[in-house]
């Protein structure tokens, strides 16, 4: 819904646009002619005067807003394609300036003679929205990976098996990990380290890759030569424990209280990766430090690692969670904007 002041609007038309934009780089790069910004998707509609062909039934939420806001509130609706990326932001470092890198969705309302006209912020209002994707109800089998490592001077190999208790995890949910080690060698497993890693691939303008450890646990267990070991562990990847990490992918901005680690990117057959801008995935890595016994054993140590991918997403809301009776409408007074007609304020709304 958008509220229009007929006296201020006069004979102008009112439009609303929806834009999905990928940004990779700082604002000062654009000043020297290097633009790392691409509009991935754009929709627009004329809200006032209403067009008969665009008239649609009101949703329950729009009906409630219409009663609350009065006759000068006009509805609009956009149907986005399913191939668009979800909202994602790369967390900047303390020295980084300018807008954050990532994919965002902006709804803009403005009055003008036509939708192509250059719009001043004095004549417009912007709202950043978030697009999220919910986990599918049907899930696959839990991941399980086995690896075998043969060492010199050992007749039999080291066997490692790692499994997860399921394929899809929700934000804030612990990741259950089972570990089995059959050490049939003459060496000793001196250290076990389990990490959950977030991987972000930037597929527009660059091929940058970010790998960030979002939770870690070191197990003080040794597995002697010709011995077996098994254990179960639980790690919970949370944004609260990683707020200072630069390059971490989030599903919003850090200042928002409901922001989480970015959800896994779901690639469907036939999708163009470049349209997504960034690809986010997660994996569990189990690393063993294997060495000979004795004082000099650490000098000849080697690592044995096993990796398992998993999916991190939001659960699908239940009907009770989407009750429109819980919607709260607040009114804000907009500050007077400075500048002459046609000037564009570059600050965030």
mmCIF file of C-alpha atoms in Angstrom:
data_model
loop_
_atom_site.group_PDB
_atom_site.id
_atom_site.type_symbol
_atom_site.label_atom_id
_atom_site.label_comp_id
_atom_site.label_asym_id
_atom_site.label_seq_id
_atom_site.Cartn_x
_atom_site.Cartn_y
_atom_site.Cartn_z
ATOM 1 C CA UNK A 1 0.000 0.000 0.000
ATOM 2 C CA UNK A 2 1.138 3.544 -0.726
ATOM 3 C CA UNK A 3 -0.400 6.732 0.683
ATOM 4 C CA UNK A 4 -0.818 9.660 -1.700
ATOM 5 C CA UNK A 5 -1.443 13.311 -0.871
ATOM 6 C CA UNK A 6 -3.678 14.529 -3.742
ATOM 7 C CA UNK A 7 -2.849 18.199 -3.103
ATOM 8 C CA UNK A 8 0.890 17.592 -3.286
ATOM 9 C CA UNK A 9 0.676 15.106 -6.142
ATOM 10 C CA UNK A 10 -1.554 17.351 -8.290
ATOM 11 C CA UNK A 11 -1.622 16.181 -11.934
ATOM 12 C CA UNK A 12 1.378 13.841 -11.674
ATOM 13 C CA UNK A 13 1.186 10.071 -11.879
ATOM 14 C CA UNK A 14 2.369 7.832 -9.048
ATOM 15 C CA UNK A 15 4.502 4.778 -9.808
ATOM 16 C CA UNK A 16 5.986 1.985 -7.715
ATOM 17 C CA UNK A 17 9.048 -0.009 -8.779
ATOM 18 C CA UNK A 18 10.688 -3.177 -7.507
ATOM 19 C CA UNK A 19 14.396 -3.602 -8.252
ATOM 20 C CA UNK A 20 16.754 -6.465 -7.416
ATOM 21 C CA UNK A 21 20.330 -5.165 -7.506
ATOM 22 C CA UNK A 22 23.719 -6.824 -7.135
ATOM 23 C CA UNK A 23 26.512 -4.614 -5.816
ATOM 24 C CA UNK A 24 30.139 -5.664 -5.457
ATOM 25 C CA UNK A 25 32.545 -2.869 -4.578
ATOM 26 C CA UNK A 26 32.605 0.431 -2.747
ATOM 27 C CA UNK A 27 31.061 3.735 -3.772
ATOM 28 C CA UNK A 28 34.497 5.311 -4.382
ATOM 29 C CA UNK A 29 35.117 2.758 -7.135
ATOM 30 C CA UNK A 30 32.112 4.130 -9.007
ATOM 31 C CA UNK A 31 33.522 7.649 -8.732
ATOM 32 C CA UNK A 32 36.583 6.639 -10.773
ATOM 33 C CA UNK A 33 34.512 4.927 -13.444
ATOM 34 C CA UNK A 34 34.504 1.358 -12.109
ATOM 35 C CA UNK A 35 30.896 0.316 -11.677
ATOM 36 C CA UNK A 36 30.317 -3.019 -9.964
ATOM 37 C CA UNK A 37 26.555 -2.708 -9.803
ATOM 38 C CA UNK A 38 24.031 -4.615 -11.883
ATOM 39 C CA UNK A 39 20.260 -4.553 -11.879
ATOM 40 C CA UNK A 40 19.203 -8.196 -11.937
ATOM 41 C CA UNK A 41 15.446 -7.629 -12.056
ATOM 42 C CA UNK A 42 13.061 -4.703 -12.422
ATOM 43 C CA UNK A 43 9.278 -4.315 -12.288
ATOM 44 C CA UNK A 44 7.062 -1.243 -12.221
ATOM 45 C CA UNK A 45 3.395 -0.381 -12.051
ATOM 46 C CA UNK A 46 1.247 2.748 -12.077
ATOM 47 C CA UNK A 47 -0.596 3.122 -8.793
ATOM 48 C CA UNK A 48 -2.327 6.468 -9.342
ATOM 49 C CA UNK A 49 -4.494 7.093 -11.169
ATOM 50 C CA UNK A 50 -5.378 3.385 -10.977
ATOM 51 C CA UNK A 51 -5.494 1.517 -14.265
ATOM 52 C CA UNK A 52 -8.596 -0.692 -14.707
ATOM 53 C CA UNK A 53 -6.554 -3.551 -16.185
ATOM 54 C CA UNK A 54 -4.302 -3.649 -13.095
ATOM 55 C CA UNK A 55 -7.142 -3.993 -10.596
ATOM 56 C CA UNK A 56 -6.777 -7.125 -8.457
ATOM 57 C CA UNK A 57 -8.558 -8.476 -5.381
ATOM 58 C CA UNK A 58 -7.087 -7.175 -2.124
ATOM 59 C CA UNK A 59 -5.156 -9.555 0.084
ATOM 60 C CA UNK A 60 -6.278 -9.860 3.738
ATOM 61 C CA UNK A 61 -3.335 -7.687 4.792
ATOM 62 C CA UNK A 62 -4.170 -5.039 2.182
ATOM 63 C CA UNK A 63 -7.781 -4.982 3.370
ATOM 64 C CA UNK A 64 -6.640 -4.298 6.920
ATOM 65 C CA UNK A 65 -4.216 -1.604 5.797
ATOM 66 C CA UNK A 66 -6.855 0.015 3.593
ATOM 67 C CA UNK A 67 -9.251 0.376 6.533
ATOM 68 C CA UNK A 68 -6.495 1.776 8.730
ATOM 69 C CA UNK A 69 -4.915 4.190 6.223
ATOM 70 C CA UNK A 70 -8.038 5.565 4.551
ATOM 71 C CA UNK A 71 -9.123 6.525 1.048
ATOM 72 C CA UNK A 72 -5.745 7.966 0.035
ATOM 73 C CA UNK A 73 -4.031 4.578 0.386
ATOM 74 C CA UNK A 74 -3.698 2.651 -2.868
ATOM 75 C CA UNK A 75 -2.733 -1.042 -3.202
ATOM 76 C CA UNK A 76 -0.111 -2.515 -5.505
ATOM 77 C CA UNK A 77 1.243 -6.010 -6.036
ATOM 78 C CA UNK A 78 4.325 -7.533 -7.688
ATOM 79 C CA UNK A 79 4.781 -11.174 -8.695
ATOM 80 C CA UNK A 80 8.497 -11.979 -8.716
ATOM 81 C CA UNK A 81 10.013 -14.751 -10.788
ATOM 82 C CA UNK A 82 11.172 -17.768 -8.800
ATOM 83 C CA UNK A 83 14.699 -17.635 -10.256
ATOM 84 C CA UNK A 84 15.732 -14.515 -8.344
ATOM 85 C CA UNK A 85 18.400 -14.734 -5.632
ATOM 86 C CA UNK A 86 17.641 -14.288 -1.968
ATOM 87 C CA UNK A 87 18.808 -11.220 -0.075
ATOM 88 C CA UNK A 88 22.446 -11.569 0.975
ATOM 89 C CA UNK A 89 25.014 -9.110 2.324
ATOM 90 C CA UNK A 90 28.765 -9.542 2.753
ATOM 91 C CA UNK A 91 29.700 -8.222 6.174
ATOM 92 C CA UNK A 92 32.246 -5.391 5.685
ATOM 93 C CA UNK A 93 35.325 -4.772 7.788
ATOM 94 C CA UNK A 94 35.845 -1.701 10.031
ATOM 95 C CA UNK A 95 37.889 0.017 7.312
ATOM 96 C CA UNK A 96 35.317 -0.520 4.564
ATOM 97 C CA UNK A 97 33.183 2.439 3.514
ATOM 98 C CA UNK A 98 30.280 2.829 1.121
ATOM 99 C CA UNK A 99 27.365 0.487 0.634
ATOM 100 C CA UNK A 100 27.734 -3.134 1.594
ATOM 101 C CA UNK A 101 28.333 -5.755 -1.069
ATOM 102 C CA UNK A 102 25.481 -8.108 -1.799
ATOM 103 C CA UNK A 103 22.036 -8.565 -3.309
ATOM 104 C CA UNK A 104 19.185 -6.343 -2.153
ATOM 105 C CA UNK A 105 15.578 -5.635 -3.119
ATOM 106 C CA UNK A 106 14.233 -2.093 -3.111
ATOM 107 C CA UNK A 107 10.637 -0.927 -3.428
ATOM 108 C CA UNK A 108 10.394 2.713 -4.513
ATOM 109 C CA UNK A 109 7.316 4.903 -4.789
ATOM 110 C CA UNK A 110 7.461 8.257 -6.598
ATOM 111 C CA UNK A 111 5.417 10.757 -8.583
ATOM 112 C CA UNK A 112 6.396 11.743 -12.125
ATOM 113 C CA UNK A 113 5.069 12.175 -15.640
ATOM 114 C CA UNK A 114 6.456 8.767 -16.673
ATOM 115 C CA UNK A 115 8.345 5.893 -15.114
ATOM 116 C CA UNK A 116 11.553 6.642 -17.068
ATOM 117 C CA UNK A 117 11.910 10.134 -15.612
ATOM 118 C CA UNK A 118 14.898 10.841 -13.341
ATOM 119 C CA UNK A 119 13.556 10.868 -9.808
ATOM 120 C CA UNK A 120 14.666 13.071 -6.924
ATOM 121 C CA UNK A 121 14.588 11.647 -3.421
ATOM 122 C CA UNK A 122 12.390 14.609 -2.483
ATOM 123 C CA UNK A 123 9.694 13.128 -4.703
ATOM 124 C CA UNK A 124 10.147 9.494 -3.708
ATOM 125 C CA UNK A 125 10.202 7.056 -0.830
ATOM 126 C CA UNK A 126 12.301 3.885 -0.681
ATOM 127 C CA UNK A 127 11.929 0.687 1.285
ATOM 128 C CA UNK A 128 14.473 -2.138 1.389
ATOM 129 C CA UNK A 129 12.792 -5.531 1.671
ATOM 130 C CA UNK A 130 14.243 -8.976 2.190
ATOM 131 C CA UNK A 131 13.605 -12.043 0.043
ATOM 132 C CA UNK A 132 14.015 -15.336 1.880
ATOM 133 C CA UNK A 133 13.597 -18.935 0.817
ATOM 134 C CA UNK A 134 12.169 -21.636 3.044
ATOM 135 C CA UNK A 135 13.416 -25.179 3.359
ATOM 136 C CA UNK A 136 11.569 -27.842 1.355
ATOM 137 C CA UNK A 137 9.341 -30.173 3.310
ATOM 138 C CA UNK A 138 10.787 -33.300 1.695
ATOM 139 C CA UNK A 139 14.441 -33.870 2.559
ATOM 140 C CA UNK A 140 17.013 -36.337 1.269
ATOM 141 C CA UNK A 141 19.081 -38.853 3.165
ATOM 142 C CA UNK A 142 21.687 -37.788 5.695
ATOM 143 C CA UNK A 143 25.245 -37.328 4.435
ATOM 144 C CA UNK A 144 27.912 -39.941 5.117
ATOM 145 C CA UNK A 145 31.493 -39.906 3.826
ATOM 146 C CA UNK A 146 34.298 -42.419 4.253
ATOM 147 C CA UNK A 147 37.964 -41.993 3.458
ATOM 148 C CA UNK A 148 41.002 -44.247 3.656
ATOM 149 C CA UNK A 149 44.618 -43.117 4.027
ATOM 150 C CA UNK A 150 47.577 -45.418 3.519
ATOM 151 C CA UNK A 151 50.851 -44.474 5.222
ATOM 152 C CA UNK A 152 54.368 -45.652 4.556
ATOM 153 C CA UNK A 153 55.687 -48.249 6.980
ATOM 154 C CA UNK A 154 52.115 -49.350 7.765
ATOM 155 C CA UNK A 155 50.581 -52.503 6.333
ATOM 156 C CA UNK A 156 46.986 -51.390 6.881
ATOM 157 C CA UNK A 157 45.271 -48.010 6.315
ATOM 158 C CA UNK A 158 43.591 -45.422 8.500
ATOM 159 C CA UNK A 159 39.813 -45.432 7.955
ATOM 160 C CA UNK A 160 37.619 -42.447 8.829
ATOM 161 C CA UNK A 161 33.825 -42.233 8.580
ATOM 162 C CA UNK A 162 31.851 -39.045 9.226
ATOM 163 C CA UNK A 163 28.061 -38.723 9.045
ATOM 164 C CA UNK A 164 25.423 -36.077 9.760
ATOM 165 C CA UNK A 165 22.072 -36.832 11.364
ATOM 166 C CA UNK A 166 20.144 -35.118 8.519
ATOM 167 C CA UNK A 167 20.529 -33.127 5.294
ATOM 168 C CA UNK A 168 18.818 -29.791 6.076
ATOM 169 C CA UNK A 169 19.270 -27.731 9.237
ATOM 170 C CA UNK A 170 17.391 -24.628 10.345
ATOM 171 C CA UNK A 171 19.054 -21.442 11.585
ATOM 172 C CA UNK A 172 19.915 -21.840 15.271
ATOM 173 C CA UNK A 173 19.666 -25.632 15.128
ATOM 174 C CA UNK A 174 22.661 -27.786 16.192
ATOM 175 C CA UNK A 175 24.412 -29.857 13.529
ATOM 176 C CA UNK A 176 24.797 -33.443 14.739
ATOM 177 C CA UNK A 177 28.030 -35.183 13.692
ATOM 178 C CA UNK A 178 29.105 -38.795 14.185
ATOM 179 C CA UNK A 179 32.756 -39.803 13.830
ATOM 180 C CA UNK A 180 34.299 -43.275 13.528
ATOM 181 C CA UNK A 181 38.049 -43.925 13.307
ATOM 182 C CA UNK A 182 39.662 -47.294 12.626
ATOM 183 C CA UNK A 183 43.369 -46.699 13.099
ATOM 184 C CA UNK A 184 45.014 -49.830 11.721
ATOM 185 C CA UNK A 185 48.346 -48.049 11.230
ATOM 186 C CA UNK A 186 51.465 -47.706 13.354
ATOM 187 C CA UNK A 187 50.772 -43.977 13.792
ATOM 188 C CA UNK A 188 48.805 -42.039 16.404
ATOM 189 C CA UNK A 189 45.871 -39.687 15.857
ATOM 190 C CA UNK A 190 46.928 -36.812 18.111
ATOM 191 C CA UNK A 191 44.231 -34.240 17.477
ATOM 192 C CA UNK A 192 40.657 -34.069 16.140
ATOM 193 C CA UNK A 193 39.214 -30.782 14.910
ATOM 194 C CA UNK A 194 35.638 -30.237 13.665
ATOM 195 C CA UNK A 195 34.607 -27.024 11.917
ATOM 196 C CA UNK A 196 31.509 -25.690 10.188
ATOM 197 C CA UNK A 197 32.475 -23.497 7.232
ATOM 198 C CA UNK A 198 30.504 -21.003 5.172
ATOM 199 C CA UNK A 199 31.563 -20.743 1.513
ATOM 200 C CA UNK A 200 30.549 -17.742 -0.606
ATOM 201 C CA UNK A 201 31.283 -17.653 -4.348
ATOM 202 C CA UNK A 202 30.911 -14.301 -6.101
ATOM 203 C CA UNK A 203 29.909 -15.120 -9.693
ATOM 204 C CA UNK A 204 29.422 -11.579 -11.057
ATOM 205 C CA UNK A 205 32.317 -9.191 -11.855
ATOM 206 C CA UNK A 206 34.834 -11.474 -10.140
ATOM 207 C CA UNK A 207 35.495 -15.046 -9.124
ATOM 208 C CA UNK A 208 36.188 -14.234 -5.487
ATOM 209 C CA UNK A 209 35.660 -16.949 -2.924
ATOM 210 C CA UNK A 210 35.209 -16.465 0.810
ATOM 211 C CA UNK A 211 35.590 -19.348 3.248
ATOM 212 C CA UNK A 212 34.733 -18.519 6.848
ATOM 213 C CA UNK A 213 34.744 -20.823 9.863
ATOM 214 C CA UNK A 214 31.496 -20.111 11.715
ATOM 215 C CA UNK A 215 31.986 -22.617 14.542
ATOM 216 C CA UNK A 216 34.780 -24.912 15.653
ATOM 217 C CA UNK A 217 35.495 -27.598 18.226
ATOM 218 C CA UNK A 218 38.792 -29.309 19.059
ATOM 219 C CA UNK A 219 38.543 -32.707 20.713
ATOM 220 C CA UNK A 220 41.311 -33.677 23.108
ATOM 221 C CA UNK A 221 41.321 -37.340 22.153
ATOM 222 C CA UNK A 222 44.176 -39.498 20.917
ATOM 223 C CA UNK A 223 43.681 -42.695 18.975
ATOM 224 C CA UNK A 224 46.570 -45.059 19.490
ATOM 225 C CA UNK A 225 48.020 -47.315 16.819
ATOM 226 C CA UNK A 226 45.814 -50.325 16.019
ATOM 227 C CA UNK A 227 42.890 -48.823 17.974
ATOM 228 C CA UNK A 228 39.346 -47.679 17.207
ATOM 229 C CA UNK A 229 37.415 -44.586 18.248
ATOM 230 C CA UNK A 230 33.855 -43.270 17.874
ATOM 231 C CA UNK A 231 32.088 -40.173 19.110
ATOM 232 C CA UNK A 232 29.097 -37.887 18.578
ATOM 233 C CA UNK A 233 29.352 -34.106 18.525
ATOM 234 C CA UNK A 234 27.100 -31.098 18.076
ATOM 235 C CA UNK A 235 28.016 -27.689 16.628
ATOM 236 C CA UNK A 236 25.642 -24.744 16.187
ATOM 237 C CA UNK A 237 26.544 -22.095 13.570
ATOM 238 C CA UNK A 238 25.313 -18.710 14.831
ATOM 239 C CA UNK A 239 25.805 -15.139 13.685
ATOM 240 C CA UNK A 240 26.094 -14.042 17.326
ATOM 241 C CA UNK A 241 29.514 -15.732 17.523
ATOM 242 C CA UNK A 242 30.811 -14.291 14.238
ATOM 243 C CA UNK A 243 29.808 -10.622 14.134
ATOM 244 C CA UNK A 244 33.384 -9.335 13.689
ATOM 245 C CA UNK A 245 34.300 -11.461 10.672
ATOM 246 C CA UNK A 246 34.755 -9.575 7.395
ATOM 247 C CA UNK A 247 33.370 -11.290 4.297
ATOM 248 C CA UNK A 248 30.741 -13.288 6.184
ATOM 249 C CA UNK A 249 27.509 -13.693 4.198
ATOM 250 C CA UNK A 250 24.335 -12.587 6.016
ATOM 251 C CA UNK A 251 20.673 -12.558 5.022
ATOM 252 C CA UNK A 252 20.356 -8.878 5.952
ATOM 253 C CA UNK A 253 22.296 -6.127 7.695
ATOM 254 C CA UNK A 254 24.063 -6.693 10.994
ATOM 255 C CA UNK A 255 22.185 -3.804 12.658
ATOM 256 C CA UNK A 256 18.865 -5.617 12.193
ATOM 257 C CA UNK A 257 17.964 -7.810 15.131
ATOM 258 C CA UNK A 258 16.473 -10.614 13.026
ATOM 259 C CA UNK A 259 19.502 -11.068 10.749
ATOM 260 C CA UNK A 260 21.017 -14.550 10.425
ATOM 261 C CA UNK A 261 23.835 -16.197 8.573
ATOM 262 C CA UNK A 262 22.917 -16.316 4.892
ATOM 263 C CA UNK A 263 20.876 -19.351 3.899
ATOM 264 C CA UNK A 264 22.242 -21.924 1.478
ATOM 265 C CA UNK A 265 21.687 -21.100 -2.183
ATOM 266 C CA UNK A 266 19.367 -23.612 -3.838
ATOM 267 C CA UNK A 267 20.258 -24.197 -7.492
ATOM 268 C CA UNK A 268 17.478 -25.609 -9.616
ATOM 269 C CA UNK A 269 18.110 -27.214 -13.031
ATOM 270 C CA UNK A 270 18.500 -24.622 -15.770
ATOM 271 C CA UNK A 271 19.156 -21.675 -13.461
ATOM 272 C CA UNK A 272 21.753 -19.105 -14.549
ATOM 273 C CA UNK A 273 24.327 -18.760 -11.760
ATOM 274 C CA UNK A 274 25.210 -15.211 -12.784
ATOM 275 C CA UNK A 275 21.655 -14.071 -12.113
ATOM 276 C CA UNK A 276 22.137 -15.125 -8.493
ATOM 277 C CA UNK A 277 25.194 -12.894 -7.985
ATOM 278 C CA UNK A 278 26.474 -14.923 -5.017
ATOM 279 C CA UNK A 279 26.326 -18.603 -4.129
ATOM 280 C CA UNK A 280 26.342 -19.567 -0.445
ATOM 281 C CA UNK A 281 26.951 -23.084 0.836
ATOM 282 C CA UNK A 282 27.988 -24.830 4.050
ATOM 283 C CA UNK A 283 30.067 -27.854 4.944
ATOM 284 C CA UNK A 284 31.376 -29.739 7.948
ATOM 285 C CA UNK A 285 35.104 -30.465 7.929
ATOM 286 C CA UNK A 286 36.675 -33.068 10.222
ATOM 287 C CA UNK A 287 40.478 -32.931 10.380
ATOM 288 C CA UNK A 288 42.783 -35.422 12.058
ATOM 289 C CA UNK A 289 46.435 -34.769 12.894
ATOM 290 C CA UNK A 290 48.288 -38.063 12.466
ATOM 291 C CA UNK A 291 51.902 -38.516 13.607
ATOM 292 C CA UNK A 292 54.379 -41.085 14.820
ATOM 293 C CA UNK A 293 54.884 -41.581 18.500
ATOM 294 C CA UNK A 294 57.823 -40.152 20.423
ATOM 295 C CA UNK A 295 59.384 -36.714 20.784
ATOM 296 C CA UNK A 296 60.048 -36.262 17.059
ATOM 297 C CA UNK A 297 56.658 -37.533 15.968
ATOM 298 C CA UNK A 298 55.139 -34.071 15.426
ATOM 299 C CA UNK A 299 57.842 -33.218 12.878
ATOM 300 C CA UNK A 300 56.427 -35.794 10.486
ATOM 301 C CA UNK A 301 52.721 -35.240 11.187
ATOM 302 C CA UNK A 302 50.135 -35.117 8.399
ATOM 303 C CA UNK A 303 46.484 -34.130 8.142
ATOM 304 C CA UNK A 304 43.570 -36.316 7.126
ATOM 305 C CA UNK A 305 40.374 -34.378 6.331
ATOM 306 C CA UNK A 306 36.799 -35.317 5.497
ATOM 307 C CA UNK A 307 34.165 -32.839 4.238
ATOM 308 C CA UNK A 308 30.382 -33.112 4.205
ATOM 309 C CA UNK A 309 28.056 -30.505 2.665
ATOM 310 C CA UNK A 310 24.756 -29.612 4.294
ATOM 311 C CA UNK A 311 21.958 -27.095 3.777
ATOM 312 C CA UNK A 312 21.171 -24.254 6.200
ATOM 313 C CA UNK A 313 17.780 -22.554 5.705
ATOM 314 C CA UNK A 314 14.706 -21.095 7.382
ATOM 315 C CA UNK A 315 11.800 -23.425 8.217
ATOM 316 C CA UNK A 316 8.549 -22.849 6.389
ATOM 317 C CA UNK A 317 6.272 -20.759 8.653
ATOM 318 C CA UNK A 318 3.147 -22.394 9.965
ATOM 319 C CA UNK A 319 -0.244 -20.758 9.253
ATOM 320 C CA UNK A 320 -0.347 -19.534 12.868
ATOM 321 C CA UNK A 321 2.853 -17.537 12.340
ATOM 322 C CA UNK A 322 1.384 -15.573 9.425
ATOM 323 C CA UNK A 323 -1.709 -14.285 11.214
ATOM 324 C CA UNK A 324 -2.404 -10.744 9.955
ATOM 325 C CA UNK A 325 -3.959 -9.842 13.303
ATOM 326 C CA UNK A 326 -0.405 -9.622 14.671
ATOM 327 C CA UNK A 327 0.535 -6.826 12.246
ATOM 328 C CA UNK A 328 1.342 -3.545 13.997
ATOM 329 C CA UNK A 329 1.108 -0.269 12.047
ATOM 330 C CA UNK A 330 3.389 2.534 13.229
ATOM 331 C CA UNK A 331 3.528 6.110 11.998
ATOM 332 C CA UNK A 332 6.799 7.995 11.499
ATOM 333 C CA UNK A 333 7.381 11.668 10.780
ATOM 334 C CA UNK A 334 9.696 12.133 7.807
ATOM 335 C CA UNK A 335 12.459 14.712 8.263
ATOM 336 C CA UNK A 336 12.490 17.652 5.896
ATOM 337 C CA UNK A 337 14.892 16.966 3.040
ATOM 338 C CA UNK A 338 17.452 19.590 2.147
ATOM 339 C CA UNK A 339 18.582 20.527 -1.367
ATOM 340 C CA UNK A 340 17.162 22.016 -4.481
ATOM 341 C CA UNK A 341 14.607 20.369 -6.724
ATOM 342 C CA UNK A 342 16.130 17.498 -8.684
ATOM 343 C CA UNK A 343 19.097 16.931 -6.366
ATOM 344 C CA UNK A 344 19.634 13.347 -5.315
ATOM 345 C CA UNK A 345 20.664 12.543 -1.774
ATOM 346 C CA UNK A 346 23.109 9.647 -1.744
ATOM 347 C CA UNK A 347 22.598 8.681 1.892
ATOM 348 C CA UNK A 348 20.698 5.536 2.801
ATOM 349 C CA UNK A 349 17.029 5.990 3.520
#
